[in-house]
Amino acid sequence: MNPTGYPIENVQFQARNDGYPGPPVAPVAQYTTVNITSEAPSDYVVWSICSFIYLNPCCLGLAALIYSIKARDRKVAGDMNGARNHGSTARCLNIAAMILVSIMILIFIITLSVVVNQAKATIHYRNYY
């Protein structure tokens, strides 16, 4: 009984002639077996929930959450290609939401620093004259 599903080969060992002690050397294998395992596609549900709660500009977090749930449903149903497509869409929407929120935070910090600087200059100007 072979659990791997491949035929078993019986190989005769050759005697070592090189003078070293030890077991005989087996001939070099002629075939290489490569096992390709397909990983389950990612659905990015946790990232989508965080995007929905914290980073939700233009409802991108909600759309990412919907596609993540669709990807999880497709994965459970066995449709791996559909799960990959929906997971990829959810990932792109999460990235877009993160970029938009980062830009908005950067604009807010720049605006706040300019307003504070102008307020200091105005106070300094009024106290000087």
Short mmCIF file of N, CA and C in Angstrom, two decimals:
data_model
loop_
_atom_site.label_atom_id
_atom_site.label_comp_id
_atom_site.label_asym_id
_atom_site.label_seq_id
_atom_site.Cartn_x
_atom_site.Cartn_y
_atom_site.Cartn_z
N MET A 1 0.84 -1.17 0.00
CA MET A 1 0.00 0.00 0.00
C MET A 1 0.89 1.24 0.00
N ASN A 2 0.65 2.12 -0.95
CA ASN A 2 1.46 3.32 -1.09
C ASN A 2 0.58 4.54 -0.83
N PRO A 3 0.83 5.30 0.28
CA PRO A 3 -0.05 6.42 0.61
C PRO A 3 0.11 7.61 -0.32
N THR A 4 1.22 7.73 -1.02
CA THR A 4 1.43 8.90 -1.88
C THR A 4 0.78 8.74 -3.25
N GLY A 5 0.42 7.55 -3.64
CA GLY A 5 -0.22 7.34 -4.92
C GLY A 5 0.75 7.12 -6.06
N TYR A 6 2.04 7.13 -5.79
CA TYR A 6 3.03 6.92 -6.83
C TYR A 6 3.52 5.47 -6.78
N PRO A 7 3.91 4.90 -7.92
CA PRO A 7 4.40 3.52 -7.90
C PRO A 7 5.72 3.42 -7.13
N ILE A 8 5.90 2.31 -6.48
CA ILE A 8 7.12 2.07 -5.71
C ILE A 8 8.14 1.40 -6.62
N GLU A 9 9.36 1.92 -6.59
CA GLU A 9 10.43 1.33 -7.39
C GLU A 9 11.36 0.57 -6.46
N ASN A 10 11.72 -0.60 -6.89
CA ASN A 10 12.73 -1.36 -6.16
C ASN A 10 14.07 -1.07 -6.80
N VAL A 11 15.02 -0.58 -5.99
CA VAL A 11 16.33 -0.19 -6.49
C VAL A 11 17.37 -1.09 -5.84
N GLN A 12 18.23 -1.64 -6.66
CA GLN A 12 19.34 -2.44 -6.14
C GLN A 12 20.47 -1.51 -5.75
N PHE A 13 20.98 -1.68 -4.54
CA PHE A 13 22.12 -0.88 -4.09
C PHE A 13 23.40 -1.43 -4.68
N GLN A 14 24.30 -0.52 -4.98
CA GLN A 14 25.59 -0.93 -5.49
C GLN A 14 26.60 -0.90 -4.35
N ALA A 15 27.56 -1.76 -4.42
CA ALA A 15 28.60 -1.79 -3.40
C ALA A 15 29.52 -0.60 -3.57
N ARG A 16 30.00 -0.06 -2.45
CA ARG A 16 30.92 1.07 -2.51
C ARG A 16 32.31 0.57 -2.85
N ASN A 17 32.92 1.24 -3.79
CA ASN A 17 34.28 0.88 -4.17
C ASN A 17 35.28 1.96 -3.79
N ASP A 18 34.82 3.02 -3.10
CA ASP A 18 35.69 4.14 -2.83
C ASP A 18 36.50 3.99 -1.56
N GLY A 19 36.36 2.90 -0.85
CA GLY A 19 37.18 2.64 0.32
C GLY A 19 36.65 3.23 1.61
N TYR A 20 35.52 3.95 1.56
CA TYR A 20 34.95 4.52 2.76
C TYR A 20 33.98 3.53 3.39
N PRO A 21 33.97 3.49 4.72
CA PRO A 21 33.01 2.59 5.37
C PRO A 21 31.61 3.19 5.29
N GLY A 22 30.63 2.38 5.38
CA GLY A 22 29.25 2.87 5.38
C GLY A 22 28.38 2.03 4.48
N PRO A 23 27.10 2.41 4.42
CA PRO A 23 26.16 1.64 3.59
C PRO A 23 26.45 1.85 2.12
N PRO A 24 26.00 0.95 1.30
CA PRO A 24 26.20 1.11 -0.14
C PRO A 24 25.45 2.34 -0.66
N VAL A 25 25.93 2.86 -1.78
CA VAL A 25 25.38 4.06 -2.38
C VAL A 25 24.31 3.68 -3.40
N ALA A 26 23.16 4.39 -3.34
CA ALA A 26 22.08 4.12 -4.29
C ALA A 26 22.34 4.89 -5.57
N PRO A 27 21.89 4.39 -6.70
CA PRO A 27 22.06 5.14 -7.94
C PRO A 27 21.24 6.42 -7.91
N VAL A 28 21.63 7.39 -8.74
CA VAL A 28 20.96 8.68 -8.80
C VAL A 28 19.58 8.50 -9.42
N ALA A 29 18.59 9.16 -8.82
CA ALA A 29 17.22 9.06 -9.33
C ALA A 29 17.12 9.74 -10.69
N GLN A 30 16.31 9.18 -11.55
CA GLN A 30 16.17 9.72 -12.89
C GLN A 30 15.01 10.70 -13.00
N TYR A 31 14.08 10.67 -12.05
CA TYR A 31 12.89 11.50 -12.13
C TYR A 31 12.80 12.38 -10.88
N THR A 32 12.31 13.58 -11.07
CA THR A 32 12.07 14.49 -9.95
C THR A 32 10.58 14.73 -9.87
N THR A 33 10.04 14.58 -8.68
CA THR A 33 8.62 14.81 -8.46
C THR A 33 8.43 16.15 -7.79
N VAL A 34 7.57 16.98 -8.36
CA VAL A 34 7.25 18.27 -7.79
C VAL A 34 5.78 18.26 -7.40
N ASN A 35 5.52 18.49 -6.11
CA ASN A 35 4.14 18.56 -5.64
C ASN A 35 3.75 20.03 -5.54
N ILE A 36 2.73 20.42 -6.29
CA ILE A 36 2.24 21.79 -6.26
C ILE A 36 0.95 21.78 -5.47
N THR A 37 0.98 22.50 -4.35
CA THR A 37 -0.22 22.59 -3.53
C THR A 37 -0.82 23.97 -3.72
N SER A 38 -2.08 23.99 -3.99
CA SER A 38 -2.78 25.25 -4.19
C SER A 38 -3.28 25.75 -2.85
N GLU A 39 -2.80 26.93 -2.44
CA GLU A 39 -3.24 27.51 -1.18
C GLU A 39 -4.64 28.09 -1.35
N ALA A 40 -5.35 28.13 -0.26
CA ALA A 40 -6.67 28.74 -0.30
C ALA A 40 -6.51 30.24 -0.51
N PRO A 41 -7.32 30.84 -1.35
CA PRO A 41 -7.20 32.28 -1.59
C PRO A 41 -7.56 33.08 -0.35
N SER A 42 -6.91 34.22 -0.18
CA SER A 42 -7.18 35.07 0.97
C SER A 42 -8.46 35.86 0.74
N ASP A 43 -9.21 36.09 1.83
CA ASP A 43 -10.45 36.85 1.71
C ASP A 43 -10.35 38.22 2.36
N TYR A 44 -9.32 38.51 3.15
CA TYR A 44 -9.05 39.82 3.73
C TYR A 44 -10.22 40.37 4.54
N VAL A 45 -10.91 39.50 5.29
CA VAL A 45 -12.07 39.94 6.06
C VAL A 45 -11.67 40.87 7.20
N VAL A 46 -10.61 40.54 7.93
CA VAL A 46 -10.19 41.35 9.07
C VAL A 46 -9.77 42.75 8.60
N TRP A 47 -8.99 42.79 7.53
CA TRP A 47 -8.56 44.08 6.97
C TRP A 47 -9.77 44.89 6.51
N SER A 48 -10.75 44.22 5.92
CA SER A 48 -11.94 44.91 5.43
C SER A 48 -12.78 45.43 6.60
N ILE A 49 -12.85 44.68 7.69
CA ILE A 49 -13.58 45.17 8.86
C ILE A 49 -12.90 46.41 9.43
N CYS A 50 -11.57 46.38 9.51
CA CYS A 50 -10.83 47.57 9.98
C CYS A 50 -11.02 48.74 9.03
N SER A 51 -11.02 48.49 7.74
CA SER A 51 -11.25 49.56 6.78
C SER A 51 -12.67 50.11 6.91
N PHE A 52 -13.60 49.24 7.18
CA PHE A 52 -14.99 49.67 7.33
C PHE A 52 -15.18 50.51 8.58
N ILE A 53 -14.53 50.13 9.67
CA ILE A 53 -14.72 50.85 10.93
C ILE A 53 -13.89 52.13 10.97
N TYR A 54 -12.62 52.04 10.59
CA TYR A 54 -11.71 53.17 10.77
C TYR A 54 -11.47 53.97 9.50
N LEU A 55 -11.36 53.33 8.38
CA LEU A 55 -10.95 53.99 7.13
C LEU A 55 -12.06 53.86 6.10
N ASN A 56 -13.09 54.67 6.20
CA ASN A 56 -14.22 54.46 5.30
C ASN A 56 -14.52 55.69 4.45
N PRO A 57 -13.54 56.16 3.65
CA PRO A 57 -13.87 57.27 2.76
C PRO A 57 -14.61 56.75 1.54
N CYS A 58 -15.63 57.46 1.14
CA CYS A 58 -16.43 57.11 -0.05
C CYS A 58 -16.99 55.70 0.03
N CYS A 59 -17.21 55.19 1.22
CA CYS A 59 -17.76 53.84 1.47
C CYS A 59 -16.90 52.73 0.85
N LEU A 60 -15.61 52.98 0.69
CA LEU A 60 -14.73 51.94 0.15
C LEU A 60 -14.57 50.79 1.14
N GLY A 61 -14.60 51.09 2.45
CA GLY A 61 -14.50 50.05 3.45
C GLY A 61 -15.70 49.11 3.40
N LEU A 62 -16.88 49.66 3.18
CA LEU A 62 -18.09 48.85 3.06
C LEU A 62 -18.02 47.96 1.82
N ALA A 63 -17.59 48.53 0.71
CA ALA A 63 -17.47 47.73 -0.53
C ALA A 63 -16.43 46.63 -0.35
N ALA A 64 -15.31 46.94 0.31
CA ALA A 64 -14.29 45.92 0.56
C ALA A 64 -14.83 44.82 1.45
N LEU A 65 -15.61 45.18 2.46
CA LEU A 65 -16.20 44.17 3.35
C LEU A 65 -17.17 43.27 2.59
N ILE A 66 -17.96 43.85 1.70
CA ILE A 66 -18.90 43.04 0.91
C ILE A 66 -18.14 42.06 0.01
N TYR A 67 -17.10 42.52 -0.66
CA TYR A 67 -16.33 41.62 -1.52
C TYR A 67 -15.58 40.56 -0.70
N SER A 68 -15.14 40.92 0.50
CA SER A 68 -14.47 39.93 1.35
C SER A 68 -15.43 38.83 1.77
N ILE A 69 -16.65 39.21 2.11
CA ILE A 69 -17.64 38.20 2.48
C ILE A 69 -18.00 37.33 1.28
N LYS A 70 -18.10 37.95 0.09
CA LYS A 70 -18.34 37.16 -1.12
C LYS A 70 -17.20 36.18 -1.38
N ALA A 71 -15.95 36.64 -1.15
CA ALA A 71 -14.80 35.76 -1.36
C ALA A 71 -14.84 34.59 -0.39
N ARG A 72 -15.21 34.85 0.86
CA ARG A 72 -15.30 33.77 1.84
C ARG A 72 -16.41 32.79 1.46
N ASP A 73 -17.54 33.30 0.99
CA ASP A 73 -18.63 32.42 0.56
C ASP A 73 -18.22 31.56 -0.63
N ARG A 74 -17.51 32.15 -1.59
CA ARG A 74 -17.05 31.38 -2.75
C ARG A 74 -16.05 30.31 -2.34
N LYS A 75 -15.19 30.65 -1.36
CA LYS A 75 -14.20 29.68 -0.91
C LYS A 75 -14.89 28.49 -0.23
N VAL A 76 -15.91 28.77 0.56
CA VAL A 76 -16.65 27.70 1.22
C VAL A 76 -17.39 26.85 0.19
N ALA A 77 -17.89 27.49 -0.87
CA ALA A 77 -18.62 26.76 -1.91
C ALA A 77 -17.68 25.96 -2.81
N GLY A 78 -16.37 26.24 -2.76
CA GLY A 78 -15.42 25.49 -3.57
C GLY A 78 -15.01 26.17 -4.86
N ASP A 79 -15.51 27.37 -5.11
CA ASP A 79 -15.17 28.12 -6.33
C ASP A 79 -13.93 28.96 -6.03
N MET A 80 -12.74 28.37 -6.25
CA MET A 80 -11.50 29.05 -5.89
C MET A 80 -11.19 30.23 -6.81
N ASN A 81 -11.54 30.13 -8.09
CA ASN A 81 -11.30 31.26 -9.00
C ASN A 81 -12.17 32.46 -8.63
N GLY A 82 -13.42 32.22 -8.32
CA GLY A 82 -14.30 33.31 -7.88
C GLY A 82 -13.82 33.91 -6.57
N ALA A 83 -13.34 33.05 -5.66
CA ALA A 83 -12.82 33.54 -4.38
C ALA A 83 -11.58 34.40 -4.60
N ARG A 84 -10.72 33.99 -5.52
CA ARG A 84 -9.52 34.79 -5.82
C ARG A 84 -9.91 36.15 -6.41
N ASN A 85 -10.88 36.15 -7.32
CA ASN A 85 -11.31 37.41 -7.95
C ASN A 85 -11.90 38.37 -6.92
N HIS A 86 -12.82 37.86 -6.08
CA HIS A 86 -13.43 38.71 -5.07
C HIS A 86 -12.41 39.14 -4.01
N GLY A 87 -11.50 38.25 -3.65
CA GLY A 87 -10.46 38.61 -2.69
C GLY A 87 -9.52 39.67 -3.24
N SER A 88 -9.20 39.56 -4.52
CA SER A 88 -8.34 40.57 -5.15
C SER A 88 -9.04 41.93 -5.20
N THR A 89 -10.33 41.93 -5.49
CA THR A 89 -11.09 43.18 -5.49
C THR A 89 -11.14 43.79 -4.10
N ALA A 90 -11.35 42.95 -3.09
CA ALA A 90 -11.38 43.43 -1.70
C ALA A 90 -10.04 44.03 -1.31
N ARG A 91 -8.95 43.38 -1.73
CA ARG A 91 -7.62 43.91 -1.42
C ARG A 91 -7.40 45.27 -2.07
N CYS A 92 -7.79 45.41 -3.33
CA CYS A 92 -7.63 46.69 -4.03
C CYS A 92 -8.45 47.78 -3.38
N LEU A 93 -9.67 47.46 -2.96
CA LEU A 93 -10.51 48.46 -2.30
C LEU A 93 -9.93 48.85 -0.95
N ASN A 94 -9.37 47.89 -0.22
CA ASN A 94 -8.74 48.20 1.07
C ASN A 94 -7.52 49.09 0.87
N ILE A 95 -6.74 48.82 -0.14
CA ILE A 95 -5.56 49.65 -0.42
C ILE A 95 -5.99 51.06 -0.81
N ALA A 96 -7.02 51.17 -1.64
CA ALA A 96 -7.51 52.49 -2.04
C ALA A 96 -8.03 53.27 -0.83
N ALA A 97 -8.76 52.59 0.06
CA ALA A 97 -9.26 53.26 1.27
C ALA A 97 -8.10 53.72 2.14
N MET A 98 -7.08 52.89 2.26
CA MET A 98 -5.93 53.25 3.10
C MET A 98 -5.17 54.45 2.50
N ILE A 99 -5.02 54.46 1.20
CA ILE A 99 -4.32 55.58 0.55
C ILE A 99 -5.11 56.87 0.70
N LEU A 100 -6.44 56.81 0.48
CA LEU A 100 -7.25 58.02 0.63
C LEU A 100 -7.22 58.55 2.05
N VAL A 101 -7.31 57.67 3.04
CA VAL A 101 -7.27 58.12 4.43
C VAL A 101 -5.90 58.69 4.75
N SER A 102 -4.83 58.09 4.25
CA SER A 102 -3.49 58.62 4.49
C SER A 102 -3.34 60.02 3.90
N ILE A 103 -3.86 60.22 2.69
CA ILE A 103 -3.79 61.54 2.06
C ILE A 103 -4.62 62.55 2.85
N MET A 104 -5.81 62.13 3.32
CA MET A 104 -6.64 63.04 4.10
C MET A 104 -5.97 63.42 5.42
N ILE A 105 -5.33 62.47 6.08
CA ILE A 105 -4.62 62.77 7.33
C ILE A 105 -3.46 63.71 7.05
N LEU A 106 -2.73 63.46 5.99
CA LEU A 106 -1.60 64.34 5.63
C LEU A 106 -2.08 65.76 5.33
N ILE A 107 -3.17 65.90 4.60
CA ILE A 107 -3.72 67.22 4.30
C ILE A 107 -4.19 67.90 5.59
N PHE A 108 -4.80 67.14 6.50
CA PHE A 108 -5.25 67.71 7.77
C PHE A 108 -4.07 68.21 8.59
N ILE A 109 -2.99 67.44 8.65
CA ILE A 109 -1.81 67.86 9.42
C ILE A 109 -1.18 69.10 8.81
N ILE A 110 -1.07 69.15 7.49
CA ILE A 110 -0.50 70.32 6.83
C ILE A 110 -1.38 71.55 7.06
N THR A 111 -2.69 71.38 6.90
CA THR A 111 -3.61 72.50 7.12
C THR A 111 -3.55 72.99 8.56
N LEU A 112 -3.52 72.08 9.51
CA LEU A 112 -3.45 72.45 10.92
C LEU A 112 -2.17 73.20 11.24
N SER A 113 -1.05 72.74 10.68
CA SER A 113 0.21 73.43 10.95
C SER A 113 0.23 74.82 10.32
N VAL A 114 -0.35 74.98 9.14
CA VAL A 114 -0.41 76.30 8.49
C VAL A 114 -1.31 77.24 9.30
N VAL A 115 -2.46 76.75 9.77
CA VAL A 115 -3.38 77.58 10.54
C VAL A 115 -2.73 78.00 11.86
N VAL A 116 -2.06 77.08 12.54
CA VAL A 116 -1.39 77.41 13.80
C VAL A 116 -0.28 78.42 13.55
N ASN A 117 0.47 78.26 12.49
CA ASN A 117 1.55 79.20 12.17
C ASN A 117 0.98 80.59 11.87
N GLN A 118 -0.13 80.65 11.12
CA GLN A 118 -0.76 81.94 10.83
C GLN A 118 -1.31 82.59 12.10
N ALA A 119 -1.88 81.78 12.99
CA ALA A 119 -2.41 82.32 14.24
C ALA A 119 -1.27 82.89 15.09
N LYS A 120 -0.15 82.22 15.16
CA LYS A 120 1.00 82.73 15.91
C LYS A 120 1.51 84.03 15.30
N ALA A 121 1.57 84.09 13.97
CA ALA A 121 2.04 85.31 13.30
C ALA A 121 1.08 86.47 13.56
N THR A 122 -0.23 86.20 13.55
CA THR A 122 -1.22 87.25 13.81
C THR A 122 -1.11 87.75 15.24
N ILE A 123 -0.98 86.83 16.19
CA ILE A 123 -0.84 87.23 17.60
C ILE A 123 0.44 88.02 17.79
N HIS A 124 1.51 87.59 17.19
CA HIS A 124 2.78 88.30 17.29
C HIS A 124 2.67 89.69 16.65
N TYR A 125 2.00 89.81 15.52
CA TYR A 125 1.84 91.10 14.85
C TYR A 125 1.01 92.06 15.70
N ARG A 126 -0.09 91.55 16.31
CA ARG A 126 -0.94 92.41 17.13
C ARG A 126 -0.22 92.86 18.40
N ASN A 127 0.60 92.00 18.98
CA ASN A 127 1.31 92.38 20.19
C ASN A 127 2.45 93.34 19.88
N TYR A 128 2.98 93.29 18.69
CA TYR A 128 4.10 94.17 18.32
C TYR A 128 3.62 95.60 18.09
N TYR A 129 2.42 95.78 17.48
CA TYR A 129 1.94 97.11 17.17
C TYR A 129 0.89 97.50 18.11
#
